[in-house]
Tab-separated table of C-alpha atoms in Angstrom:
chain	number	residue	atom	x	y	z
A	12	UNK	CA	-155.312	-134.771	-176.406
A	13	UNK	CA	-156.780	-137.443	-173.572
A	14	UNK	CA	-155.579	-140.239	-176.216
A	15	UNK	CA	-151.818	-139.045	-176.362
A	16	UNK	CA	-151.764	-139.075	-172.753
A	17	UNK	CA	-153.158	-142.726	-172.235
A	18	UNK	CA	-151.002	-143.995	-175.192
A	19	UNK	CA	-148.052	-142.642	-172.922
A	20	UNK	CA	-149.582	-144.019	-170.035
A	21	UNK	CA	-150.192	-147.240	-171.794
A	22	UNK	CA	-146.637	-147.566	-172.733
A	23	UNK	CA	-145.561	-146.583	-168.990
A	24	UNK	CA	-147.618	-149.391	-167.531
A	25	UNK	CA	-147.654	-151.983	-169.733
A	26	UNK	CA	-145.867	-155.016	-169.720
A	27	UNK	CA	-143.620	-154.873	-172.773
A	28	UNK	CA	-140.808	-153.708	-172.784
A	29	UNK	CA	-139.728	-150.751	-174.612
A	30	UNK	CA	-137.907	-150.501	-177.722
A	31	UNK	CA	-134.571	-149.396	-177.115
A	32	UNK	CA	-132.477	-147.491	-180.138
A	33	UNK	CA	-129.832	-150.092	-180.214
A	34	UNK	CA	-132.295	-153.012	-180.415
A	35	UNK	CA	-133.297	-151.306	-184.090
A	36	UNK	CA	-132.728	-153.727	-186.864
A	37	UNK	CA	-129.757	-152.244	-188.909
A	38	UNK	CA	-130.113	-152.789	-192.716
A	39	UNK	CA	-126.523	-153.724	-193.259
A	40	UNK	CA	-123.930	-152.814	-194.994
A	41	UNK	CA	-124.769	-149.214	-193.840
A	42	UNK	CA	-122.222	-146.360	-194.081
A	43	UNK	CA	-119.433	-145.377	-192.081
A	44	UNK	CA	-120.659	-142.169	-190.813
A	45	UNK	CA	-124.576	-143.793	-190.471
A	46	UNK	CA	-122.701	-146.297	-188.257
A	47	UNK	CA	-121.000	-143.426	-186.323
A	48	UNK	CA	-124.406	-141.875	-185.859
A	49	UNK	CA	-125.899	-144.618	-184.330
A	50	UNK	CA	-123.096	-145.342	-181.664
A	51	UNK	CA	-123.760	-141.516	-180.815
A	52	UNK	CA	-126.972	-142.340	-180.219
A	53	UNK	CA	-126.352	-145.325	-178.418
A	54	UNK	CA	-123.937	-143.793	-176.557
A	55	UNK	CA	-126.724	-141.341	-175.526
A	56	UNK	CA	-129.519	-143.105	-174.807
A	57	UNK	CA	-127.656	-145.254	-172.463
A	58	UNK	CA	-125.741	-142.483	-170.310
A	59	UNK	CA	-128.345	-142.582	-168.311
A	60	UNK	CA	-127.964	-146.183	-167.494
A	61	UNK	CA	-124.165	-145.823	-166.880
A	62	UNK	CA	-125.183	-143.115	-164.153
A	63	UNK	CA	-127.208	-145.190	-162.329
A	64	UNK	CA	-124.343	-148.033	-162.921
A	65	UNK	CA	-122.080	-146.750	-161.285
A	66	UNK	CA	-124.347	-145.164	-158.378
A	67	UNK	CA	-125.030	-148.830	-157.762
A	68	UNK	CA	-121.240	-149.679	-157.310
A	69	UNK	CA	-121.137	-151.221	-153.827
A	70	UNK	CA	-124.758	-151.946	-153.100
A	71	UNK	CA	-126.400	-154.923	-152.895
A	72	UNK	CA	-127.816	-156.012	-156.189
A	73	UNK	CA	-131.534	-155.554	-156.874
A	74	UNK	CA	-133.793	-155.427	-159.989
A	75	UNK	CA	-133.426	-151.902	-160.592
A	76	UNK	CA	-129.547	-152.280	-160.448
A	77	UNK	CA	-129.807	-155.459	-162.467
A	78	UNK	CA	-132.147	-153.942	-165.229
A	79	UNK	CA	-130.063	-150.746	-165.431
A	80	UNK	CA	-127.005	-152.534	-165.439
A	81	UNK	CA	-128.368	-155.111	-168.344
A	82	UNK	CA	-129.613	-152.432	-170.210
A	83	UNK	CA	-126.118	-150.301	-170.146
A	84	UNK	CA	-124.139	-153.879	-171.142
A	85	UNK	CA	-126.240	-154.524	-174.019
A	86	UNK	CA	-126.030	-150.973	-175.605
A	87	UNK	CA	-121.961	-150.907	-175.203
A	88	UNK	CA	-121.735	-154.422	-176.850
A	89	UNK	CA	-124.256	-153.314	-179.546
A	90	UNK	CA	-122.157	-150.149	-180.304
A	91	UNK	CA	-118.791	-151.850	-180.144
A	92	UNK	CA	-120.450	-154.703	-182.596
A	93	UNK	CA	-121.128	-151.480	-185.045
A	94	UNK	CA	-117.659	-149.507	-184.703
A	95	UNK	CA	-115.491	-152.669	-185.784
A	96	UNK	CA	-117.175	-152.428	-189.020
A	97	UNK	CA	-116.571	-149.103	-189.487
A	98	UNK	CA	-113.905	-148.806	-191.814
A	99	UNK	CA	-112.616	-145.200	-191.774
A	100	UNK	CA	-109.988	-144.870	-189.022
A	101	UNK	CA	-110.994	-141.326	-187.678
A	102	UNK	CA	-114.616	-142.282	-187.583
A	103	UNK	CA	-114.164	-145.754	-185.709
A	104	UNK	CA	-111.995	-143.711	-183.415
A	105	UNK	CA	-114.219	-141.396	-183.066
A	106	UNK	CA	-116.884	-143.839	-182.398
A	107	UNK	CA	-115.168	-146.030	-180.178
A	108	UNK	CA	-114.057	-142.894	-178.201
A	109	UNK	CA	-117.801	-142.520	-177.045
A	110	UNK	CA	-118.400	-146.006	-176.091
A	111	UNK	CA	-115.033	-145.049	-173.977
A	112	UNK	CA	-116.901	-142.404	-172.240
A	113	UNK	CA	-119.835	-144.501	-171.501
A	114	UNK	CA	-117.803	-147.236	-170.222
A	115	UNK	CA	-116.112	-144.495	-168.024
A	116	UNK	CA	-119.393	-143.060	-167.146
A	117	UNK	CA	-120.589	-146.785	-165.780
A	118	UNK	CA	-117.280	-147.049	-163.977
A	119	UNK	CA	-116.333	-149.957	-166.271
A	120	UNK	CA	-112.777	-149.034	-166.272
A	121	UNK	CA	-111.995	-152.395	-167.658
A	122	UNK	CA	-113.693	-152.393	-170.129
A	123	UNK	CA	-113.005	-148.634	-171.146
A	124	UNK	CA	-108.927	-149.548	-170.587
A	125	UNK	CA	-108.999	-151.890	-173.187
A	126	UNK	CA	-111.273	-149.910	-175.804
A	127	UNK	CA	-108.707	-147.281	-175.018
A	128	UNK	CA	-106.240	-149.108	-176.777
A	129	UNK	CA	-108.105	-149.342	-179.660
A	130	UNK	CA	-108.048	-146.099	-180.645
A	131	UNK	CA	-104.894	-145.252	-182.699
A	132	UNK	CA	-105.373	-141.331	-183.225
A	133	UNK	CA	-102.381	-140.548	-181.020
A	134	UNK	CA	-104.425	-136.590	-180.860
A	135	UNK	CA	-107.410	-138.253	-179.797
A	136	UNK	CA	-105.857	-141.337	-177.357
A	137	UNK	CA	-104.507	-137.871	-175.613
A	138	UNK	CA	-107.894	-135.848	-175.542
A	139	UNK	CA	-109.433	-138.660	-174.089
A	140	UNK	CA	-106.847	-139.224	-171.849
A	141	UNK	CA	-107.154	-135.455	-170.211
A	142	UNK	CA	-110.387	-136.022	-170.160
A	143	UNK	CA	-110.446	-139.237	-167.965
A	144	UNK	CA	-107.316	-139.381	-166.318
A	145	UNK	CA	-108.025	-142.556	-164.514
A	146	UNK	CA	-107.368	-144.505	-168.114
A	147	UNK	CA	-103.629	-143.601	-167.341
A	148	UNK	CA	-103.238	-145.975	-164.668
């Protein structure tokens, strides 16, 4: 039991950094719906990175903001890299409607305007649009 503990420990002090689920190798051409799983996780595993994004908004820049902020970029561009392959219309909606959210949930209105556009669902463009209001302006 001692061991799992220092290999956590090891990992929390050590130098490296960690392996983040949208640095993972794909093995393309990978499926539609595989693709749409991995922006949900992307989408996930950065939300908390978005939080702290846009808690930042208005401070001076420091590491913390800078890593947080570099780590939230990376995993949008990765999952918006994946969901225009995605060929199934619902499903890259779908898709790109999370990346939405986490744009939204970095305060990267911007960016989440012009994904917003992208997604031609006219059910979903309105779901997403009760959902953040803000994307109306």
């Amino acid at each position: 039991m001692l061991e799992g503990i220092q290999g956590g420990a090891m990992w929390w002090f050590s130098k490296d950094k960690r392996e983040e689920v949208w640095d993972e190798a794909i093995q393309w051409p990978i499926g539609d719906i595989e693709a749409a799983h991995k922006i949900r996780d992307i989408c996930r595993s950065a939300t908390d990175s978005a939080e702290k994004v846009a808690a930042f908004t208005g401070r001076p820049d420091n590491k913390k903001h800078q890593y947080e902020s570099e780590r939230y970029e990376h995993a949008a561009k990765t999952a918006m890299e994946i969901a225009i392959k995605i060929s199934d219309d619902l499903l890259r909606d779908s898709s790109v409607r999370q990346i939405v959210n986490l744009c939204v949930t970095a305060n990267n209105l911007r960016t989440a305007r012009v994904l917003f556009r992208a997604i031609q669902a006219v059910s979903m463009r309105e779901d997403v649009l009760n959902e953040h209001p803000i994307l109306r302006e």
